[in-house]
Short mmCIF file of C-alpha atoms in Angstrom, two decimals:
data_model
loop_
_atom_site.label_atom_id
_atom_site.label_comp_id
_atom_site.label_asym_id
_atom_site.label_seq_id
_atom_site.Cartn_x
_atom_site.Cartn_y
_atom_site.Cartn_z
CA MET Q 1 -21.39 -22.76 43.65
CA PRO Q 2 -22.95 -20.56 40.90
CA ASP Q 3 -25.83 -18.36 42.06
CA SER Q 4 -29.17 -17.99 40.33
CA GLN Q 5 -28.21 -14.61 38.90
CA LEU Q 6 -25.38 -16.17 36.92
CA PHE Q 7 -27.72 -18.88 35.65
CA ASP Q 8 -30.38 -16.34 34.68
CA THR Q 9 -27.88 -14.14 32.86
CA VAL Q 10 -26.50 -17.08 30.88
CA CYS Q 11 -30.06 -18.10 30.01
CA GLY Q 12 -30.71 -14.57 28.79
CA LEU Q 13 -27.63 -14.68 26.60
CA ILE Q 14 -28.74 -18.01 25.15
CA ARG Q 15 -32.18 -16.64 24.42
CA SER Q 16 -30.72 -13.54 22.76
CA VAL Q 17 -28.69 -15.68 20.38
CA VAL Q 18 -31.11 -18.50 19.66
CA LYS Q 19 -34.39 -16.55 19.83
CA LEU Q 20 -36.06 -19.35 21.81
CA ASP Q 21 -39.82 -19.48 22.13
CA GLU Q 22 -40.78 -17.93 25.48
CA ALA Q 23 -42.63 -21.12 26.33
CA VAL Q 24 -39.39 -23.11 26.35
CA THR Q 25 -38.07 -23.55 29.87
CA ILE Q 26 -34.33 -23.65 30.38
CA THR Q 27 -32.98 -25.71 33.24
CA PRO Q 28 -29.40 -26.49 34.24
CA GLU Q 29 -29.93 -29.95 32.73
CA SER Q 30 -31.06 -28.58 29.36
CA SER Q 31 -28.78 -29.76 26.60
CA LEU Q 32 -27.79 -26.84 24.39
CA VAL Q 33 -27.97 -28.90 21.22
CA GLU Q 34 -30.47 -31.65 22.01
CA ASP Q 35 -33.02 -29.73 24.06
CA LEU Q 36 -32.64 -26.12 22.97
CA GLY Q 37 -31.85 -26.81 19.31
CA VAL Q 38 -28.73 -24.66 19.19
CA ASP Q 39 -26.92 -25.34 15.92
CA SER Q 40 -23.16 -25.44 15.51
CA LEU Q 41 -22.78 -21.77 14.57
CA ASP Q 42 -25.15 -20.50 17.22
CA LEU Q 43 -23.33 -22.63 19.81
CA VAL Q 44 -20.17 -20.66 19.11
CA SER Q 45 -22.17 -17.43 19.28
CA VAL Q 46 -23.45 -18.41 22.74
CA PHE Q 47 -19.92 -19.10 23.96
CA LEU Q 48 -18.70 -15.75 22.59
CA GLU Q 49 -21.59 -13.89 24.23
CA VAL Q 50 -20.66 -15.51 27.52
CA GLN Q 51 -17.00 -14.65 27.01
CA ASP Q 52 -17.85 -11.02 26.28
CA ALA Q 53 -20.30 -10.73 29.17
CA TYR Q 54 -17.96 -12.17 31.81
CA GLY Q 55 -14.55 -11.34 30.40
CA VAL Q 56 -13.45 -14.96 30.50
CA ALA Q 57 -11.79 -17.03 27.80
CA ILE Q 58 -13.25 -20.40 26.92
CA ASP Q 59 -10.49 -22.78 25.87
CA GLU Q 60 -11.15 -24.60 22.65
CA ASP Q 61 -10.19 -27.88 24.34
CA ASP Q 62 -12.97 -27.37 26.86
CA LEU Q 63 -15.78 -26.86 24.33
CA ALA Q 64 -16.64 -30.55 24.03
CA GLY Q 65 -17.40 -30.69 27.73
CA LEU Q 66 -19.94 -27.87 27.62
CA VAL Q 67 -23.04 -29.92 26.82
CA THR Q 68 -25.70 -28.55 29.16
CA VAL Q 69 -26.55 -25.06 30.34
CA GLY Q 70 -25.35 -26.13 33.77
CA ASP Q 71 -21.98 -27.13 32.32
CA LEU Q 72 -21.61 -23.64 30.86
CA VAL Q 73 -22.69 -21.87 34.04
CA ASP Q 74 -20.30 -23.96 36.15
CA TYR Q 75 -17.49 -23.28 33.70
CA VAL Q 76 -17.99 -19.52 33.89
CA PHE Q 77 -18.16 -19.69 37.68
CA ASP Q 78 -14.93 -21.68 37.88
CA ARG Q 79 -13.17 -19.34 35.45
CA GLN Q 80 -14.21 -16.28 37.37
CA ALA Q 81 -13.08 -17.88 40.60
CA SER Q 82 -9.69 -18.81 39.19
CA GLN Q 83 -9.22 -15.28 37.82
CA ALA Q 84 -10.10 -13.79 41.18
CA ALA Q 85 -7.70 -16.09 43.02
CA MET L 1 -35.38 -14.11 -33.25
CA SER L 2 -33.96 -14.00 -29.76
CA ASP L 3 -36.35 -14.05 -26.85
CA ARG L 4 -36.62 -10.50 -25.55
CA ILE L 5 -35.86 -9.71 -21.93
CA VAL L 6 -38.72 -8.17 -20.00
CA VAL L 7 -38.68 -6.46 -16.60
CA VAL L 8 -41.53 -7.75 -14.42
CA GLY L 9 -40.42 -6.44 -11.04
CA HIS L 10 -38.39 -3.48 -9.80
CA ALA L 11 -37.47 -2.24 -6.36
CA ALA L 12 -34.95 -0.13 -4.52
CA VAL L 13 -33.92 0.67 -0.98
CA THR L 14 -32.16 4.01 -0.65
CA CYS L 15 -31.54 6.90 1.72
CA LEU L 16 -34.61 8.57 0.24
CA GLY L 17 -36.87 5.70 1.22
CA ASN L 18 -37.05 2.02 2.01
CA ASP L 19 -38.89 1.27 -1.19
CA LEU L 20 -38.91 2.53 -4.77
CA ASP L 21 -42.10 4.57 -4.40
CA ARG L 22 -40.61 6.81 -1.74
CA THR L 23 -37.27 6.92 -3.52
CA TRP L 24 -38.91 7.99 -6.79
CA GLN L 25 -41.10 10.60 -5.12
CA GLY L 26 -38.05 12.08 -3.41
CA LEU L 27 -36.04 12.10 -6.61
CA VAL L 28 -38.59 13.87 -8.79
CA ALA L 29 -39.26 16.34 -5.97
CA GLY L 30 -35.58 17.27 -6.05
CA LYS L 31 -34.91 16.09 -2.51
CA SER L 32 -31.61 14.82 -1.14
CA GLY L 33 -31.18 11.93 1.26
CA LEU L 34 -27.68 12.97 2.30
CA ALA L 35 -27.03 14.02 5.89
CA ARG L 36 -24.30 14.01 8.49
CA HIS L 37 -23.90 10.75 10.37
CA PRO L 38 -21.34 11.53 13.06
CA ASP L 39 -22.50 8.78 15.42
CA ARG L 40 -22.20 5.74 13.18
CA LEU L 41 -19.71 3.07 14.25
CA ASP L 42 -16.83 5.25 15.45
CA PRO L 43 -17.63 8.90 16.13
CA GLY L 44 -14.86 11.23 15.05
CA SER L 45 -13.04 8.68 12.93
CA TYR L 46 -14.40 9.67 9.53
CA LEU L 47 -12.71 12.06 7.12
CA GLN L 48 -16.21 12.65 5.76
CA ASP L 49 -19.38 11.92 7.72
CA ILE L 50 -21.89 13.16 5.15
CA ALA L 51 -23.49 10.11 3.57
CA GLY L 52 -26.71 8.72 2.17
CA LEU L 53 -27.52 6.04 4.70
CA VAL L 54 -30.64 3.91 4.85
CA GLU L 55 -32.71 4.43 7.98
CA GLY L 56 -35.13 2.16 9.77
CA VAL L 57 -34.29 -1.20 8.20
CA GLY L 58 -31.43 -3.63 8.56
CA PRO L 59 -29.91 -5.56 11.45
CA GLY L 60 -31.18 -4.49 14.84
CA SER L 61 -33.81 -2.12 13.44
CA ALA L 62 -37.51 -2.07 14.14
CA GLU L 63 -38.14 -3.54 10.70
CA GLU L 64 -35.43 -6.18 10.86
CA ASP L 65 -36.16 -9.16 8.64
CA PRO L 66 -36.68 -12.00 11.15
CA ALA L 67 -35.51 -14.60 8.65
CA ILE L 68 -31.97 -13.21 8.54
CA THR L 69 -31.36 -11.84 12.03
CA ARG L 70 -28.15 -13.83 12.42
CA LEU L 71 -26.54 -12.09 9.48
CA GLY L 72 -25.43 -8.75 10.84
CA SER L 73 -24.29 -7.10 7.61
CA ARG L 74 -26.52 -4.38 6.26
CA PHE L 75 -25.97 -5.15 2.59
CA VAL L 76 -27.59 -8.58 2.99
CA HIS L 77 -30.67 -7.05 4.63
CA PHE L 78 -31.04 -4.35 1.99
CA GLY L 79 -30.69 -6.86 -0.83
CA VAL L 80 -33.23 -9.27 0.61
CA ARG L 81 -35.67 -6.43 1.31
CA ALA L 82 -35.49 -5.09 -2.24
CA ALA L 83 -35.71 -8.60 -3.69
CA ARG L 84 -38.82 -9.38 -1.64
CA GLN L 85 -40.43 -6.18 -2.93
CA ALA L 86 -39.58 -6.82 -6.59
CA TRP L 87 -40.57 -10.48 -6.33
CA LEU L 88 -43.92 -9.55 -4.81
CA GLU L 89 -44.56 -7.10 -7.62
CA SER L 90 -43.75 -9.72 -10.24
CA GLY L 91 -46.51 -12.03 -9.03
CA LEU L 92 -44.18 -14.99 -9.57
CA GLU L 93 -44.57 -16.51 -6.11
CA ALA L 94 -47.94 -17.93 -7.16
CA LYS L 95 -46.39 -19.48 -10.28
CA LEU L 96 -43.61 -21.42 -8.56
CA ASP L 97 -43.54 -25.20 -8.77
CA ALA L 98 -46.71 -25.74 -10.78
CA ASP L 99 -45.91 -23.33 -13.63
CA LEU L 100 -42.34 -22.29 -12.96
CA PRO L 101 -39.78 -24.75 -11.57
CA ARG L 102 -37.63 -23.14 -8.91
CA SER L 103 -34.57 -24.40 -10.77
CA ARG L 104 -35.51 -22.13 -13.67
CA VAL L 105 -35.11 -18.95 -11.63
CA ALA L 106 -31.60 -17.50 -11.44
CA VAL L 107 -30.34 -15.07 -8.83
CA VAL L 108 -27.60 -12.62 -9.79
CA VAL L 109 -27.09 -10.12 -6.98
CA GLY L 110 -23.75 -8.35 -6.81
CA SER L 111 -21.90 -6.25 -4.29
CA GLY L 112 -18.73 -4.25 -4.58
CA LEU L 113 -17.45 -4.78 -1.07
CA GLY L 114 -19.73 -7.17 0.84
CA GLY L 115 -20.13 -6.96 4.62
CA MET L 116 -17.53 -4.37 5.50
CA ASP L 117 -19.67 -3.00 8.34
CA LEU L 118 -19.80 -6.41 9.97
CA TYR L 119 -16.07 -6.89 9.48
CA HIS L 120 -15.36 -3.56 11.15
CA ALA L 121 -17.69 -4.25 14.09
CA GLU L 122 -16.43 -7.78 14.61
CA SER L 123 -12.81 -6.67 14.48
CA LYS L 124 -13.47 -4.18 17.25
CA ARG L 125 -15.36 -6.73 19.28
CA ALA L 126 -12.71 -9.40 18.88
CA ALA L 127 -9.98 -6.97 19.95
CA SER L 128 -11.62 -6.67 23.34
CA ARG L 129 -11.90 -10.42 23.90
CA LYS L 130 -9.66 -12.57 25.99
CA SER L 131 -9.58 -15.17 23.24
CA LEU L 132 -8.69 -14.76 19.60
CA ALA L 133 -12.11 -15.95 18.45
CA THR L 134 -14.26 -14.04 15.96
CA GLY L 135 -17.97 -14.63 15.60
CA PRO L 136 -19.21 -17.62 13.62
CA TYR L 137 -21.44 -15.38 11.49
CA LEU L 138 -18.62 -13.06 10.46
CA LEU L 139 -17.74 -15.00 7.33
CA PRO L 140 -21.31 -15.79 6.25
CA GLY L 141 -22.14 -12.10 6.64
CA LEU L 142 -18.94 -10.80 5.07
CA ILE L 143 -18.77 -12.75 1.84
CA ALA L 144 -20.03 -10.69 -1.09
CA ASN L 145 -22.29 -13.43 -2.46
CA GLN L 146 -24.32 -13.81 0.72
CA ALA L 147 -26.96 -11.37 -0.52
CA ALA L 148 -27.45 -13.54 -3.60
CA GLY L 149 -27.46 -16.59 -1.35
CA GLN L 150 -30.07 -15.13 0.97
CA VAL L 151 -32.29 -13.93 -1.87
CA ALA L 152 -32.25 -17.49 -3.20
CA GLN L 153 -32.81 -18.98 0.25
CA GLN L 154 -35.58 -16.64 1.36
CA LEU L 155 -37.45 -16.75 -1.96
CA GLY L 156 -36.82 -20.49 -2.40
CA LEU L 157 -35.08 -20.26 -5.77
CA HIS L 158 -32.76 -22.97 -7.05
CA GLY L 159 -31.40 -21.78 -10.40
CA PRO L 160 -27.88 -20.41 -10.92
CA SER L 161 -26.67 -18.04 -8.18
CA LEU L 162 -24.00 -15.49 -9.01
CA CYS L 163 -22.46 -12.41 -7.44
CA PRO L 164 -20.67 -10.01 -9.74
CA ALA L 165 -18.13 -8.01 -7.73
CA ASN L 166 -17.27 -5.34 -10.27
CA ALA L 167 -16.85 -2.33 -8.01
CA CYS L 168 -19.26 0.47 -8.86
CA ALA L 169 -20.45 -1.36 -11.96
CA SER L 170 -21.53 -4.50 -10.05
CA GLY L 171 -25.26 -3.92 -10.31
CA GLY L 172 -25.10 -3.31 -14.04
CA HIS L 173 -23.06 -6.42 -14.60
CA ALA L 174 -25.56 -8.40 -12.52
CA ILE L 175 -28.36 -7.26 -14.81
CA VAL L 176 -26.30 -8.17 -17.86
CA PHE L 177 -25.36 -11.60 -16.51
CA GLY L 178 -28.99 -12.29 -15.62
CA ALA L 179 -30.09 -11.35 -19.12
CA MET L 180 -27.38 -13.58 -20.59
CA LEU L 181 -28.60 -16.52 -18.51
CA LEU L 182 -32.09 -15.95 -19.89
CA ARG L 183 -30.84 -15.59 -23.46
CA SER L 184 -28.77 -18.75 -23.21
CA GLY L 185 -31.73 -20.77 -21.95
CA GLU L 186 -30.21 -21.42 -18.52
CA ALA L 187 -33.23 -19.88 -16.82
CA ASP L 188 -36.66 -18.38 -17.56
CA VAL L 189 -36.59 -15.77 -14.80
CA ALA L 190 -33.73 -13.95 -13.07
CA VAL L 191 -33.68 -11.86 -9.91
CA VAL L 192 -30.89 -9.38 -10.59
CA GLY L 193 -29.31 -6.33 -9.03
CA ALA L 194 -26.89 -5.38 -6.29
CA THR L 195 -26.66 -4.21 -2.72
CA GLU L 196 -24.09 -2.29 -0.72
CA SER L 197 -23.28 -0.90 2.70
CA ALA L 198 -19.71 0.13 3.32
CA PHE L 199 -19.87 3.19 5.57
CA THR L 200 -16.90 2.30 7.72
CA PRO L 201 -13.94 4.54 8.56
CA GLU L 202 -11.53 2.38 6.58
CA ILE L 203 -13.59 2.49 3.39
CA VAL L 204 -14.68 6.13 3.59
CA ASN L 205 -11.22 7.37 4.50
CA GLY L 206 -9.63 5.25 1.79
CA PHE L 207 -11.86 6.84 -0.83
CA VAL L 208 -11.05 10.29 0.57
CA THR L 209 -7.34 9.53 0.38
CA MET L 210 -7.82 8.66 -3.28
CA LYS L 211 -9.60 11.99 -3.73
CA ALA L 212 -12.54 10.08 -5.17
CA LEU L 213 -14.80 10.82 -2.19
CA MET L 214 -15.18 14.44 -1.14
CA GLY L 215 -13.32 15.07 2.10
CA ARG L 216 -14.10 17.86 4.51
CA LYS L 217 -13.53 21.21 2.83
CA PRO L 218 -13.48 24.60 4.53
CA ASN L 219 -16.09 27.00 3.17
CA ASP L 220 -17.76 24.26 1.12
CA ARG L 221 -21.47 24.77 0.54
CA SER L 222 -22.11 21.43 2.20
CA ASN L 223 -20.79 22.64 5.56
CA ASP L 224 -24.04 24.38 6.37
CA ASP L 225 -26.20 22.13 4.23
CA PRO L 226 -25.00 18.50 3.89
CA SER L 227 -27.61 17.85 1.24
CA GLN L 228 -25.49 19.91 -1.18
CA ALA L 229 -22.38 17.76 -0.88
CA SER L 230 -23.01 15.61 -3.95
CA ARG L 231 -23.36 17.77 -7.08
CA PRO L 232 -22.73 15.89 -10.31
CA PHE L 233 -21.67 17.90 -13.36
CA SER L 234 -21.44 21.10 -11.28
CA GLY L 235 -18.53 23.47 -11.56
CA ASP L 236 -17.70 23.01 -7.90
CA ARG L 237 -18.11 19.23 -7.77
CA ALA L 238 -15.49 17.75 -5.48
CA GLY L 239 -16.01 13.99 -5.37
CA PHE L 240 -18.70 11.47 -4.60
CA LEU L 241 -20.43 10.90 -1.28
CA MET L 242 -20.87 7.45 0.21
CA ALA L 243 -24.31 5.89 0.17
CA GLU L 244 -25.84 2.51 0.83
CA GLY L 245 -28.85 0.67 -0.50
CA ALA L 246 -30.00 -1.93 -2.99
CA GLY L 247 -31.67 -2.18 -6.35
CA ILE L 248 -33.35 -5.28 -7.75
CA LEU L 249 -35.07 -6.13 -11.03
CA VAL L 250 -36.93 -9.30 -11.87
CA LEU L 251 -36.25 -10.22 -15.49
CA ALA L 252 -38.12 -12.79 -17.54
CA THR L 253 -37.96 -14.01 -21.11
CA GLU L 254 -40.75 -12.71 -23.29
CA SER L 255 -42.01 -16.27 -23.78
CA ALA L 256 -42.13 -16.78 -20.00
CA VAL L 257 -44.00 -13.50 -19.61
CA GLN L 258 -46.61 -14.67 -22.10
CA ARG L 259 -46.81 -18.22 -20.74
CA LEU L 260 -47.12 -17.11 -17.12
CA GLY L 261 -49.32 -14.09 -17.75
CA LEU L 262 -46.90 -11.60 -16.20
CA THR L 263 -47.15 -7.83 -16.47
CA PRO L 264 -44.34 -6.22 -18.48
CA LEU L 265 -43.00 -3.10 -16.82
CA ALA L 266 -40.18 -2.40 -19.24
CA THR L 267 -37.92 -4.15 -21.72
CA LEU L 268 -34.18 -4.60 -21.44
CA LEU L 269 -33.44 -3.91 -25.08
CA GLY L 270 -29.67 -4.14 -25.03
CA TRP L 271 -26.50 -4.08 -23.03
CA ALA L 272 -22.73 -4.00 -23.24
CA THR L 273 -19.73 -4.51 -21.01
CA ASN L 274 -16.08 -3.83 -21.69
CA SER L 275 -12.78 -3.18 -19.97
CA ASP L 276 -10.57 -0.10 -19.94
CA GLY L 277 -7.36 -2.09 -19.53
CA PHE L 278 -5.86 1.20 -18.50
CA HIS L 279 -5.69 2.19 -14.82
CA VAL L 280 -6.63 1.00 -11.33
CA ALA L 281 -9.21 3.72 -10.88
CA GLN L 282 -9.30 6.30 -13.68
CA PRO L 283 -11.70 5.83 -16.61
CA GLN L 284 -10.42 5.50 -20.17
CA PRO L 285 -12.50 7.89 -22.32
CA ASP L 286 -12.54 5.85 -25.54
CA ARG L 287 -13.49 2.62 -23.78
CA VAL L 288 -16.27 4.38 -21.89
CA ARG L 289 -17.68 5.80 -25.12
CA GLN L 290 -17.34 2.49 -26.92
CA CYS L 291 -19.27 0.74 -24.16
CA LEU L 292 -22.17 3.16 -24.55
CA GLU L 293 -22.09 2.79 -28.33
CA ALA L 294 -22.03 -0.99 -28.08
CA ALA L 295 -25.09 -1.04 -25.82
CA ILE L 296 -27.05 1.17 -28.22
CA ALA L 297 -26.03 -1.08 -31.12
CA HIS L 298 -26.92 -4.21 -29.15
CA ALA L 299 -30.38 -2.77 -28.58
CA GLY L 300 -30.74 -2.42 -32.34
CA VAL L 301 -31.46 1.28 -32.22
CA HIS L 302 -29.86 4.50 -33.43
CA PRO L 303 -28.55 7.06 -30.92
CA ASP L 304 -31.34 9.37 -32.07
CA GLN L 305 -33.79 6.89 -30.54
CA ILE L 306 -32.38 7.33 -27.04
CA ASP L 307 -34.54 9.79 -25.11
CA TYR L 308 -32.63 10.09 -21.84
CA TYR L 309 -29.15 9.24 -20.58
CA ASN L 310 -29.09 8.18 -16.94
CA ALA L 311 -25.49 8.99 -16.15
CA HIS L 312 -22.98 7.32 -13.86
CA GLY L 313 -22.45 10.97 -12.79
CA THR L 314 -20.43 10.44 -9.65
CA SER L 315 -19.63 14.11 -9.01
CA THR L 316 -15.91 13.51 -9.43
CA THR L 317 -14.03 15.91 -11.65
CA ILE L 318 -12.81 13.28 -14.08
CA ASN L 319 -15.87 11.01 -14.39
CA ASP L 320 -18.29 13.79 -15.17
CA ARG L 321 -15.95 15.25 -17.77
CA VAL L 322 -15.31 11.88 -19.46
CA GLU L 323 -19.01 11.06 -19.52
CA THR L 324 -19.95 14.43 -20.93
CA GLU L 325 -17.41 14.05 -23.71
CA ALA L 326 -18.70 10.55 -24.52
CA VAL L 327 -22.25 11.88 -24.84
CA ARG L 328 -21.04 14.70 -27.09
CA ARG L 329 -19.29 12.26 -29.41
CA ILE L 330 -22.10 9.70 -29.55
CA PHE L 331 -25.04 12.04 -29.93
CA GLY L 332 -23.38 14.80 -31.95
CA ASP L 333 -25.56 17.85 -32.58
CA ARG L 334 -28.35 16.28 -30.57
CA ALA L 335 -26.20 15.97 -27.41
CA ALA L 336 -27.12 19.44 -26.17
CA LYS L 337 -30.84 18.56 -26.29
CA LEU L 338 -30.63 15.09 -24.74
CA PRO L 339 -31.75 15.02 -21.11
CA VAL L 340 -28.82 13.75 -19.01
CA SER L 341 -29.04 13.40 -15.25
CA SER L 342 -27.39 11.73 -12.29
CA ILE L 343 -29.43 10.72 -9.25
CA LYS L 344 -26.21 10.48 -7.23
CA GLY L 345 -26.70 14.14 -6.34
CA ALA L 346 -29.79 13.10 -4.40
CA ILE L 347 -28.83 9.70 -3.03
CA GLY L 348 -25.04 9.69 -3.12
CA HIS L 349 -23.02 6.82 -4.54
CA ALA L 350 -24.04 3.38 -3.34
CA LEU L 351 -21.00 1.84 -5.08
CA GLY L 352 -21.90 -1.59 -6.47
CA ALA L 353 -25.60 -1.09 -5.81
CA ALA L 354 -25.74 2.23 -7.63
CA PRO L 355 -26.26 0.83 -11.17
CA ALA L 356 -29.05 -1.44 -9.97
CA ILE L 357 -30.78 1.37 -8.08
CA GLU L 358 -30.45 3.49 -11.20
CA ALA L 359 -31.86 0.68 -13.34
CA ALA L 360 -34.91 0.44 -11.08
CA VAL L 361 -35.30 4.22 -11.32
CA CYS L 362 -35.03 4.04 -15.13
CA VAL L 363 -37.82 1.47 -15.25
CA ARG L 364 -39.92 3.76 -13.07
CA ALA L 365 -39.02 6.73 -15.29
CA LEU L 366 -40.32 4.86 -18.35
CA ARG L 367 -43.55 4.10 -16.55
CA GLU L 368 -43.97 7.64 -15.26
CA GLN L 369 -42.68 9.32 -18.43
CA ALA L 370 -40.55 11.62 -16.32
CA VAL L 371 -36.84 12.23 -15.76
CA PRO L 372 -35.37 12.72 -12.28
CA PRO L 373 -33.16 15.81 -11.96
CA THR L 374 -29.51 16.38 -11.16
CA VAL L 375 -29.83 18.18 -7.84
CA ASN L 376 -27.42 20.75 -6.42
CA TYR L 377 -26.48 21.70 -9.95
CA ARG L 378 -24.42 24.80 -10.69
CA PRO L 379 -23.06 25.23 -14.22
CA ASP L 380 -19.57 24.26 -15.24
CA PRO L 381 -18.39 26.24 -18.28
CA GLU L 382 -16.66 23.12 -19.64
CA LEU L 383 -19.69 20.85 -19.33
CA ASP L 384 -22.50 21.95 -21.60
CA LEU L 385 -25.18 19.25 -21.70
CA ASP L 386 -28.76 19.45 -20.48
CA TYR L 387 -28.29 17.96 -17.01
CA VAL L 388 -31.96 18.41 -16.04
CA PRO L 389 -30.89 20.77 -13.27
CA ASN L 390 -32.59 20.64 -9.90
CA GLU L 391 -36.15 19.92 -11.09
CA GLY L 392 -37.63 16.75 -12.53
CA ARG L 393 -39.15 16.94 -15.97
CA GLU L 394 -41.95 15.21 -17.86
CA VAL L 395 -40.46 13.82 -21.06
CA ARG L 396 -41.67 11.42 -23.74
CA LEU L 397 -39.53 8.37 -22.96
CA ASP L 398 -39.34 5.34 -25.22
CA ARG L 399 -35.74 4.34 -24.55
CA ILE L 400 -33.23 5.08 -21.79
CA LEU L 401 -29.49 4.52 -21.77
CA SER L 402 -27.95 3.96 -18.33
CA ALA L 403 -24.27 3.36 -17.65
CA SER L 404 -21.88 2.63 -14.85
CA PHE L 405 -18.14 2.34 -14.53
CA GLY L 406 -16.05 0.72 -11.82
CA PHE L 407 -12.56 0.84 -10.42
CA GLY L 408 -10.43 -1.70 -12.19
CA GLY L 409 -11.69 -0.35 -15.51
CA THR L 410 -14.93 -2.30 -15.74
CA ASN L 411 -17.78 -0.69 -17.67
CA ASN L 412 -21.34 -1.51 -18.55
CA ALA L 413 -24.29 0.13 -20.22
CA LEU L 414 -27.95 -0.86 -20.41
CA VAL L 415 -30.75 0.21 -22.76
CA PHE L 416 -34.29 -0.01 -21.41
CA GLY L 417 -37.48 0.40 -23.41
CA ARG L 418 -41.12 0.73 -22.46
CA GLY L 419 -43.01 -2.30 -21.23
CA THR L 420 -45.45 -1.95 -24.08
CA ASP L 421 -42.58 -2.82 -26.42
CA ALA L 422 -42.71 -6.34 -25.05
#
């Protein structure tokens, strides 16, 4: 189960890429594209920032399943867990 | 009679200042913007770390342009900054749509190398990743025409958009191509110039290997004082020094100037381009001279009517010799009295942007009636022109010849006249 620190860090990475208005609240259910307005290029930038920050690789085949912020946080958590195992 | 080409905006971003005012003041004061930059990108990986780098603007800086934060290449930021300044000066923003359709404004902004800094940084970053991915903004920031694209996007211009990539002549070719678009009726106004930032180990060290850029030299006078590294036409010149920056002019047809009530700053009286067809990097003396002669002829003036030659003056052994000989042949007995100077002593060589920076400086020189000096000058017994050594000079200026030459044997020359000629 991802902790709040992981969620907060991912949110920070998203904000650093997308330059979201501070008033916009990010929740695990927030859709990266629909709710946060991340365009196709920035979406890749977010994934790369996450890769660099956590030293994980995001498989291209998995990208379509990363719709919400929660999806991305869970993915990072699972990847870290599998690397640690 | 052909519609004359008028300069209605001019700007530059250089190591002497982030606008043309500061650049000009530094130039005429005989200052140099060159310094050591050992901490840029990869400390210890440069064969020469003296350079003329722009400070305080660009990606990640305090004055970063918020409209282009995603594009991490410095040349795009410099080009957009200079274009915003020149466009503001022109007063054309208020004329758009109602008096000047956006489709009638061309953008011709060149670059010799494009976003090499971004390429270098992204390559390093990608090498540390667990995937093979590179950033999605690498290509948009790398491609040489992105500065032209961003100038058009940020200023909202929809005429032709071009990016001459003609090495160290790029900015001059951009000015020529812009003028040709105006002459041909393709546009009424053109934002022209060039921008460059290529201070990466690969580029610097490659130029050093070619012996075009001055490598580290024991006992060189630049060791204690980096500002003396670039010394065009001097007896101890030893190659150019890398610089970055941008130069932009806004050109308009004379009829557009009159119709829109614009203020003429200078006139682009004539121009010429030609090709050496000779060597990958070395200039061909006859072709260089012929290019200068063709520009003077295109301007419809006699060589005696040129008051100042703004030289390419790279500080390489061969360029400065070839240029000096061309001036001797074209101007004859008058050559020894003609003021000739190179601002590359003060700001280094900004490659493709250099001709456009120099063009902006020439327009300012016409307005100020003053010639910037060749700094760091020490005589060379074989080079005997008046290089305006070390101190700027007030001179009656009606017409200026400015030239630039690029690897691949591509040459251009421009003749500017006073704005009151328009």
